[in-house]
Coordinates of N, CA and C in Angstrom, one line a residue:
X1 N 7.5 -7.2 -27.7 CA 7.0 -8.5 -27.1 C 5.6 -8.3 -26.6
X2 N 5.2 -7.0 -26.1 CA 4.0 -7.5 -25.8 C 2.8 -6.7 -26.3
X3 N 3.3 -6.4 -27.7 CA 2.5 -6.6 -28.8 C 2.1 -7.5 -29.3
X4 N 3.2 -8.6 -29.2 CA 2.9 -10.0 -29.8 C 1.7 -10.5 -29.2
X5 N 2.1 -10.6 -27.6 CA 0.9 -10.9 -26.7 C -0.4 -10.4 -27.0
X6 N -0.5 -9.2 -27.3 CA -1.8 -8.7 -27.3 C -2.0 -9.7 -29.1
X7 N -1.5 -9.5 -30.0 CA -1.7 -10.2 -30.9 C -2.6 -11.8 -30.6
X8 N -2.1 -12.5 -29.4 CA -2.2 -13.3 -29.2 C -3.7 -13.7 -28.6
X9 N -4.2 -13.0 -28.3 CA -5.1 -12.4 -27.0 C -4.9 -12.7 -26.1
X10 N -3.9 -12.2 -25.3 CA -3.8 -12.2 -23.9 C -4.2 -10.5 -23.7
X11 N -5.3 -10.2 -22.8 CA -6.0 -9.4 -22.5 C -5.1 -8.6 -21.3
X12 N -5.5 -7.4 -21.2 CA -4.5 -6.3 -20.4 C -4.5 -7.0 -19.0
X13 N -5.9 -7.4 -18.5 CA -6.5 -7.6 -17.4 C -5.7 -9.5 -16.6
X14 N -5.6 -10.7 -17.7 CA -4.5 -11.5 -17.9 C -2.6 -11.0 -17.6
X15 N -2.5 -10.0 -18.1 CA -0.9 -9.4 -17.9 C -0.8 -9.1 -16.8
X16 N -2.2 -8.2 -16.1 CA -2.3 -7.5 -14.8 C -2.0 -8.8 -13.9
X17 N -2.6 -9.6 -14.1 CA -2.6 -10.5 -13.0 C -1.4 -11.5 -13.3
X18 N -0.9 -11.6 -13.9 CA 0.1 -12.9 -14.1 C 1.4 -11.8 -13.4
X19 N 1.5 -10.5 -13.2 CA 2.0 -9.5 -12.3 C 1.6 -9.5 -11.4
X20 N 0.3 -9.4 -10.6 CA 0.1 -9.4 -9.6 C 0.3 -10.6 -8.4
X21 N -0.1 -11.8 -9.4 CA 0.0 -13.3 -8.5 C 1.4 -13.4 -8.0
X22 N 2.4 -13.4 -8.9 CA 3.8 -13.8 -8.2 C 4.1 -12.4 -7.8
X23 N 4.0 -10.9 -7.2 CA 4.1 -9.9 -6.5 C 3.3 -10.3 -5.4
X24 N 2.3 -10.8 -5.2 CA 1.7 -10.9 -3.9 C 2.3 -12.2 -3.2
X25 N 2.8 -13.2 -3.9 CA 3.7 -14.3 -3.2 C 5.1 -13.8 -2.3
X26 N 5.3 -12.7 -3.1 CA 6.9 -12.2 -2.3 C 6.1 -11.2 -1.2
X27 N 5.1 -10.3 -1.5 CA 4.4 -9.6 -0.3 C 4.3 -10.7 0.6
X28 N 3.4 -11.7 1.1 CA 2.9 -12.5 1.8 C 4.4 -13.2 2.1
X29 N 5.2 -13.5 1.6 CA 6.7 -13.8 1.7 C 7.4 -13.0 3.1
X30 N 7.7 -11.7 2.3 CA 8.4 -10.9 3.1 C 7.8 -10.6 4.1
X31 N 6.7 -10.2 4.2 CA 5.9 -9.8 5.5 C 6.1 -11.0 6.9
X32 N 5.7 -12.2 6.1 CA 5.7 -13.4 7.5 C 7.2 -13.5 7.5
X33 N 8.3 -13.2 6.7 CA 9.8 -13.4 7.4 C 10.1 -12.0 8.4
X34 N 9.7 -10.9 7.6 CA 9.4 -9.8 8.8 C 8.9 -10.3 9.9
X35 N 8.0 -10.4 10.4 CA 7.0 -10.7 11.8 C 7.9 -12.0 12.4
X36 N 8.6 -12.8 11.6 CA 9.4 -13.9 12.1 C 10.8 -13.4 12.6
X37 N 11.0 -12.7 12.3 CA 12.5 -11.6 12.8 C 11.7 -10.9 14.1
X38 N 10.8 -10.6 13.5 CA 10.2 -9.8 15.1 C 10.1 -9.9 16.0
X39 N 9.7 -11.5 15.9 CA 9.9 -12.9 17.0 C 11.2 -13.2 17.6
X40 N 11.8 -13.4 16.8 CA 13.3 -14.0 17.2 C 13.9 -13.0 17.9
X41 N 14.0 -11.9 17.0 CA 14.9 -10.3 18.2 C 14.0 -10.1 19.4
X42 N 12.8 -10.7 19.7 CA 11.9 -10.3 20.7 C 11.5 -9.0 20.5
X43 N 11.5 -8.7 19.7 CA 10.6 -7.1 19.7 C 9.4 -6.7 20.3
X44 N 9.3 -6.1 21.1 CA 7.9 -6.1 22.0 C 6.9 -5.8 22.0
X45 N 6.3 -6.6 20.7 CA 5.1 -6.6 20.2 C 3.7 -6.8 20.5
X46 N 4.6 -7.9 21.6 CA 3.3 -8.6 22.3 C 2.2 -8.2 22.3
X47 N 1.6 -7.5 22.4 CA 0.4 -6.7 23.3 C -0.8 -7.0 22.0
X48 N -0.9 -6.7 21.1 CA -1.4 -6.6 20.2 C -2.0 -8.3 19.6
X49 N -2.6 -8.3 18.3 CA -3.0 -9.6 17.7 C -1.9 -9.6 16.7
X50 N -1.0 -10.2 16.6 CA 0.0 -10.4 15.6 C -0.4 -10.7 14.2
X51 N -1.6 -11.7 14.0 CA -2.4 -12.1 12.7 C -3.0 -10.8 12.3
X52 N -3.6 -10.0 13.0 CA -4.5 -9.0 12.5 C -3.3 -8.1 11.8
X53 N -2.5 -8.0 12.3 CA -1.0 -6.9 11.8 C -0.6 -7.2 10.5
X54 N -0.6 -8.8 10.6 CA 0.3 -9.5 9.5 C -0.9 -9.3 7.9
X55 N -2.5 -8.9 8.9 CA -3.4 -8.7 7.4 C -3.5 -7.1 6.9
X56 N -3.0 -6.7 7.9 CA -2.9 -5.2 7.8 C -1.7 -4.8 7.0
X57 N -0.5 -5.4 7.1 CA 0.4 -5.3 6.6 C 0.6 -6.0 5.3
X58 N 0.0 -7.0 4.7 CA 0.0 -7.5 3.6 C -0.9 -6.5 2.5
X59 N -2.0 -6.3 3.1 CA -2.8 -5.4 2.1 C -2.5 -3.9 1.8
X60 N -1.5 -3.2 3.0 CA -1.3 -2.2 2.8 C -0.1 -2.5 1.6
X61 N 0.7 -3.7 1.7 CA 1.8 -3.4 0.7 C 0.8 -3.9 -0.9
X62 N -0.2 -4.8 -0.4 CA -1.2 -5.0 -2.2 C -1.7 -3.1 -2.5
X63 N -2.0 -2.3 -1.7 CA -2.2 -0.9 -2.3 C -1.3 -0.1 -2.7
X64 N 0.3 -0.6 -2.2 CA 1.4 0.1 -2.9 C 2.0 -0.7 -4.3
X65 N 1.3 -2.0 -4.9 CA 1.3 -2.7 -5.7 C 0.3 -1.8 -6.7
X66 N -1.0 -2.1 -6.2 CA -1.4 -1.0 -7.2 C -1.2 0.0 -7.5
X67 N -0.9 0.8 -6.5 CA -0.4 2.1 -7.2 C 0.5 2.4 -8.5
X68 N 1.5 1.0 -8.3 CA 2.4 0.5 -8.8 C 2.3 0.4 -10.2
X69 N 1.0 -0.3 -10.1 CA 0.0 -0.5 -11.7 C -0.3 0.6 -12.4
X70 N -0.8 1.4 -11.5 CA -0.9 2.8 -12.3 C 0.0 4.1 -12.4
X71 N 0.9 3.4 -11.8 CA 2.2 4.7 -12.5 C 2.6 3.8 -13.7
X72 N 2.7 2.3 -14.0 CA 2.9 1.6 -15.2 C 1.9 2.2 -16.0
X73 N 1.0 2.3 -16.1 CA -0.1 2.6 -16.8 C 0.3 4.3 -17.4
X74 N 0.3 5.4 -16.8 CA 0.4 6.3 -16.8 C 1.6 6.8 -17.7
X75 N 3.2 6.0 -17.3 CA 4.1 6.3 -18.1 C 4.4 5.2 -18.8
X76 N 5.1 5.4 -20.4 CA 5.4 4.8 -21.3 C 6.4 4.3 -20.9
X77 N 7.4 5.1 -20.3 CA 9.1 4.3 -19.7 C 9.0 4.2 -19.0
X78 N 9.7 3.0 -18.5 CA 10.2 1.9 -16.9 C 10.5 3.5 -16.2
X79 N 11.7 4.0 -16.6 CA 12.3 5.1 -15.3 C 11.8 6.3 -15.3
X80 N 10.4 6.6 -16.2 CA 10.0 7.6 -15.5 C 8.3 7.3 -14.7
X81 N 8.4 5.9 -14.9 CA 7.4 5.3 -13.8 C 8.4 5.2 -12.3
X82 N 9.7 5.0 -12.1 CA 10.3 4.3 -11.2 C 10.4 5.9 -10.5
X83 N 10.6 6.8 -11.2 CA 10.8 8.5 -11.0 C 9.7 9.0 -10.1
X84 N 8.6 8.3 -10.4 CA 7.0 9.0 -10.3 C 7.3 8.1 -8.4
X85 N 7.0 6.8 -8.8 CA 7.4 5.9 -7.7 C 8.2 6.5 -6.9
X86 N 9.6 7.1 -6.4 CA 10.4 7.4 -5.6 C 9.6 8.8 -5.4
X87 N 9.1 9.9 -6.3 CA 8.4 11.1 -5.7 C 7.0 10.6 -5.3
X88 N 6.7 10.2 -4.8 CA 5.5 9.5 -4.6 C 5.8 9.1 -3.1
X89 N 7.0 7.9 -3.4 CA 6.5 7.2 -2.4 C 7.4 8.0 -0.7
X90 N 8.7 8.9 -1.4 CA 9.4 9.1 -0.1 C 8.6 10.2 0.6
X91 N 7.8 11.0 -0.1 CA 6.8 12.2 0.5 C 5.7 11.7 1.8
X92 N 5.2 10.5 0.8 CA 4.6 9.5 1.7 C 4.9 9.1 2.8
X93 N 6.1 8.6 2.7 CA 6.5 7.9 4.3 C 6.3 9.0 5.4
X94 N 7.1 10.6 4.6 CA 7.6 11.5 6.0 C 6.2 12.2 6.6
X95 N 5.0 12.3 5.7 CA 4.0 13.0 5.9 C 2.7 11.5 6.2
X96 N 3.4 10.7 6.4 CA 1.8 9.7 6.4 C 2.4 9.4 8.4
X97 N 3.0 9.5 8.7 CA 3.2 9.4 10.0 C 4.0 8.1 10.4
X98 N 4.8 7.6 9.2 CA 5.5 6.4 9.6 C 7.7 6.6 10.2
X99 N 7.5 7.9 10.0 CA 8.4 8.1 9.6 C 8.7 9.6 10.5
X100 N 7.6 10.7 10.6 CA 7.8 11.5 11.4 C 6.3 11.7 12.2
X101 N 5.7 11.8 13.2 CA 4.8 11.8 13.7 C 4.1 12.8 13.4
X102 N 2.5 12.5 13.4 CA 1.4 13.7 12.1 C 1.1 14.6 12.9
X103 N 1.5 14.0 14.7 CA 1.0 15.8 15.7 C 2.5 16.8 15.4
X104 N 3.4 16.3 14.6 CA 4.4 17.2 14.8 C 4.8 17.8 13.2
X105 N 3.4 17.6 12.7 CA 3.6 18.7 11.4 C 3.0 19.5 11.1
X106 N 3.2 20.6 10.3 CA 2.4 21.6 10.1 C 0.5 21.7 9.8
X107 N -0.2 22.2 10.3 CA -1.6 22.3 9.7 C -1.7 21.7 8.4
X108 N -1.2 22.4 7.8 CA -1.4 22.0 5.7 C -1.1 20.3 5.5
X109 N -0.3 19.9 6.4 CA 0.4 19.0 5.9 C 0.0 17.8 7.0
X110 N -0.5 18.5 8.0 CA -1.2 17.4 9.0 C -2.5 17.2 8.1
X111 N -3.2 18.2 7.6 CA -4.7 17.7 6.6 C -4.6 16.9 5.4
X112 N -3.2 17.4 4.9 CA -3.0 16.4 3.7 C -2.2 15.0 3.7
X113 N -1.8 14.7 4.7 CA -1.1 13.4 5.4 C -2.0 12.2 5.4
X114 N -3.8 12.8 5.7 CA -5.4 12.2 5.4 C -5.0 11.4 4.5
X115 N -5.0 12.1 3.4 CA -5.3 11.8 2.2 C -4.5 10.6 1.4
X116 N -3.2 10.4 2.0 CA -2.6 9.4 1.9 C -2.3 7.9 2.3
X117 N -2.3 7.1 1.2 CA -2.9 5.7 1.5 C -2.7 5.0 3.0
X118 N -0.8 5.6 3.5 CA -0.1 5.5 4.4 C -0.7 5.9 6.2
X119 N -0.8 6.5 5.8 CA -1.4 7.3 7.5 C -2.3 6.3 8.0
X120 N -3.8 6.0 7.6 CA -4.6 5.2 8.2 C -4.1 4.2 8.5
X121 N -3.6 3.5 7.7 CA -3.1 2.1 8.1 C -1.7 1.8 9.4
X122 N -1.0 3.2 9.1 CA 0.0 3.2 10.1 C -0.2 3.3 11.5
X123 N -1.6 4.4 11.6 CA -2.1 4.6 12.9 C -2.6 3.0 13.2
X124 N -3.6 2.4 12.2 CA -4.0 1.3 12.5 C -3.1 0.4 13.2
X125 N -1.8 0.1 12.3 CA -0.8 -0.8 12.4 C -0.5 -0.7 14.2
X126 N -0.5 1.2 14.8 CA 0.4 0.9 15.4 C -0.8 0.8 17.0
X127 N -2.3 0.7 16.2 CA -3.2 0.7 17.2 C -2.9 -0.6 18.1
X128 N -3.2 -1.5 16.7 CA -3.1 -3.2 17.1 C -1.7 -3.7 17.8
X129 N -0.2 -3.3 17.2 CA 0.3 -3.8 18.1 C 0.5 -3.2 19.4
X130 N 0.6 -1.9 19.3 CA 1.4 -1.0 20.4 C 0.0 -1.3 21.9
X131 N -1.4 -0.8 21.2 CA -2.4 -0.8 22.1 C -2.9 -2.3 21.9
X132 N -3.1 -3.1 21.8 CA -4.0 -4.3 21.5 C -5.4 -4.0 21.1
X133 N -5.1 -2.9 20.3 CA -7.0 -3.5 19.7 C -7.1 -4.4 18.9
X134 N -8.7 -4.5 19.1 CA -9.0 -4.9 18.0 C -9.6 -4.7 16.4
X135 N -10.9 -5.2 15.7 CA -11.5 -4.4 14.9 C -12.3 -4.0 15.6
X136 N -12.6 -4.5 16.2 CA -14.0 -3.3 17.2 C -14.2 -2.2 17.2
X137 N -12.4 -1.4 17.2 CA -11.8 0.0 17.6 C -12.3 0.5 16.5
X138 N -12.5 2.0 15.9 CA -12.6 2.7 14.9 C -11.4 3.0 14.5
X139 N -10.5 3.2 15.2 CA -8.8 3.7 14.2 C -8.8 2.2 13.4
X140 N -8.5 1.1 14.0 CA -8.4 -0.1 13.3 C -8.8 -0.5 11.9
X141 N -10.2 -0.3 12.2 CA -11.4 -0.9 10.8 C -11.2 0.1 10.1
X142 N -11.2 1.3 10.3 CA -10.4 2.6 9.0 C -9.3 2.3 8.6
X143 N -8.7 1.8 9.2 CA -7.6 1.7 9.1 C -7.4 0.8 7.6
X144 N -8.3 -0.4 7.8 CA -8.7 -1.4 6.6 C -9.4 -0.8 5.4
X145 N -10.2 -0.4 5.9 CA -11.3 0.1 4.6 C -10.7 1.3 4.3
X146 N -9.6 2.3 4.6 CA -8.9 3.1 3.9 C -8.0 2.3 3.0
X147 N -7.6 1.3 2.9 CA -6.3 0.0 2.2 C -7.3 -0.3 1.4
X148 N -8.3 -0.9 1.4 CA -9.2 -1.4 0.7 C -10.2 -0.2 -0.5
X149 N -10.6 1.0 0.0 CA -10.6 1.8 -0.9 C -9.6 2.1 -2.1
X150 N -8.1 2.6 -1.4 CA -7.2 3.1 -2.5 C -7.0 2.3 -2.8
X151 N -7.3 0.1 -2.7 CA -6.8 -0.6 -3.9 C -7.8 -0.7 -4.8
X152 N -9.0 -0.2 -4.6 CA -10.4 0.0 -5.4 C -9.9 1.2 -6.4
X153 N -9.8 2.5 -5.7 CA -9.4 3.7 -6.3 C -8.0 3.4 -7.6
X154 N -7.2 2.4 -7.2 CA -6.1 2.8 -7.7 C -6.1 1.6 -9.3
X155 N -6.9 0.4 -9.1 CA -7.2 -0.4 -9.9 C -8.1 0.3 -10.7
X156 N -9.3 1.2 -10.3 CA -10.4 1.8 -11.1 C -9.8 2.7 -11.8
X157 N -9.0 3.3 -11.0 CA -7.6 4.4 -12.2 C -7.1 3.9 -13.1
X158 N -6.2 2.4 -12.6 CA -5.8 2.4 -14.0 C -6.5 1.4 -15.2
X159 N -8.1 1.4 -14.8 CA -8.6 0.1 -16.0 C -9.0 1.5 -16.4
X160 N -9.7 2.8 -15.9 CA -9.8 3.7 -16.6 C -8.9 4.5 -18.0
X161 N -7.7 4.4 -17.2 CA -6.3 4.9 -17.8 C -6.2 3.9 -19.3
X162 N -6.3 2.7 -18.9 CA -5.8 1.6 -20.0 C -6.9 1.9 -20.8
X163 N -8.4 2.1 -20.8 CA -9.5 2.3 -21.9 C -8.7 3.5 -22.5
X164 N -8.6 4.5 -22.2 CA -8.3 6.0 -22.8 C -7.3 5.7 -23.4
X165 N -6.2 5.3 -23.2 CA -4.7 4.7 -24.0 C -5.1 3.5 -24.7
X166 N -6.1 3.1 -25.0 CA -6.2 1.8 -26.1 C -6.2 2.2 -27.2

């Protein structure tokens, strides 16, 4: 089937996006029924800017979207992209600080926790609501421009990837 497509000229860059547009509707979806459950149970969020959270949290999940793109890209089969995905992403959670806190891991793994898309944005996430900052803060605006980089890095990976496999 989407040989045909390409027959057709619909361009890689066309496919990319006709996947991305209705994946970012369910992101922007889920997110605002999240923050709306937040509301309702009263979760004590208050403190923080709720909007700034809600853009923090929509873009961190468009970087786990791309990533997404490029484990498609990478493997020829659905389930050993879905493979790559689950070793990828459960490492992530326990070492990015969402999941177990980054002062309570080892040296090696407190340096390489950095490096993951997850950590900045988490610390960010929990700057804005827990503390009320703003962007003003430096954890914050890292917090962004680390999200904003790896969906740079992870799109440049895989239009790179798709030239070499053409």
């Amino acid at each position: 089937m989407l040989d045909r497509t390409k027959v057709a000229g619909v361009t890689a860059f066309d496919i990319m996006l006709s996947h991305a547009i209705p994946q970012l509707v369910i992101i922007v979806g889920q997110t605002i029924v999240t923050f709306i459950i937040m509301y309702i149970f009263d979760i004590p969020l208050d403190i923080g800017n709720p909007f700034l959270a809600l853009i923090l949290t929509i873009v961190a999940s468009i970087t786990g979207m791309t990533m997404g793109f490029t484990a498609a890209e990478i493997f020829d089969e659905e389930k050993n992209a879905m493979l790559f995905a689950i070793a990828t992403i459960f490492p992530s959670f326990l070492l990015s600080g969402l999941l177990w806190p980054i002062e309570g891991l080892p040296m090696f793994f407190k340096v390489f926790s950095y490096f993951l898309p997850g950590t900045m944005a988490a610390e960010s996430l929990r700057s804005i609501l827990f503390r009320g900052w703003s962007l003003s803060y430096f954890t914050v605006y890292i917090g962004f421009i680390s999200q904003f980089a790896f969906i740079i890095f992870f799109i440049s990976l895989t239009y790179v990837l798709h030239q070499i496999r053409k």
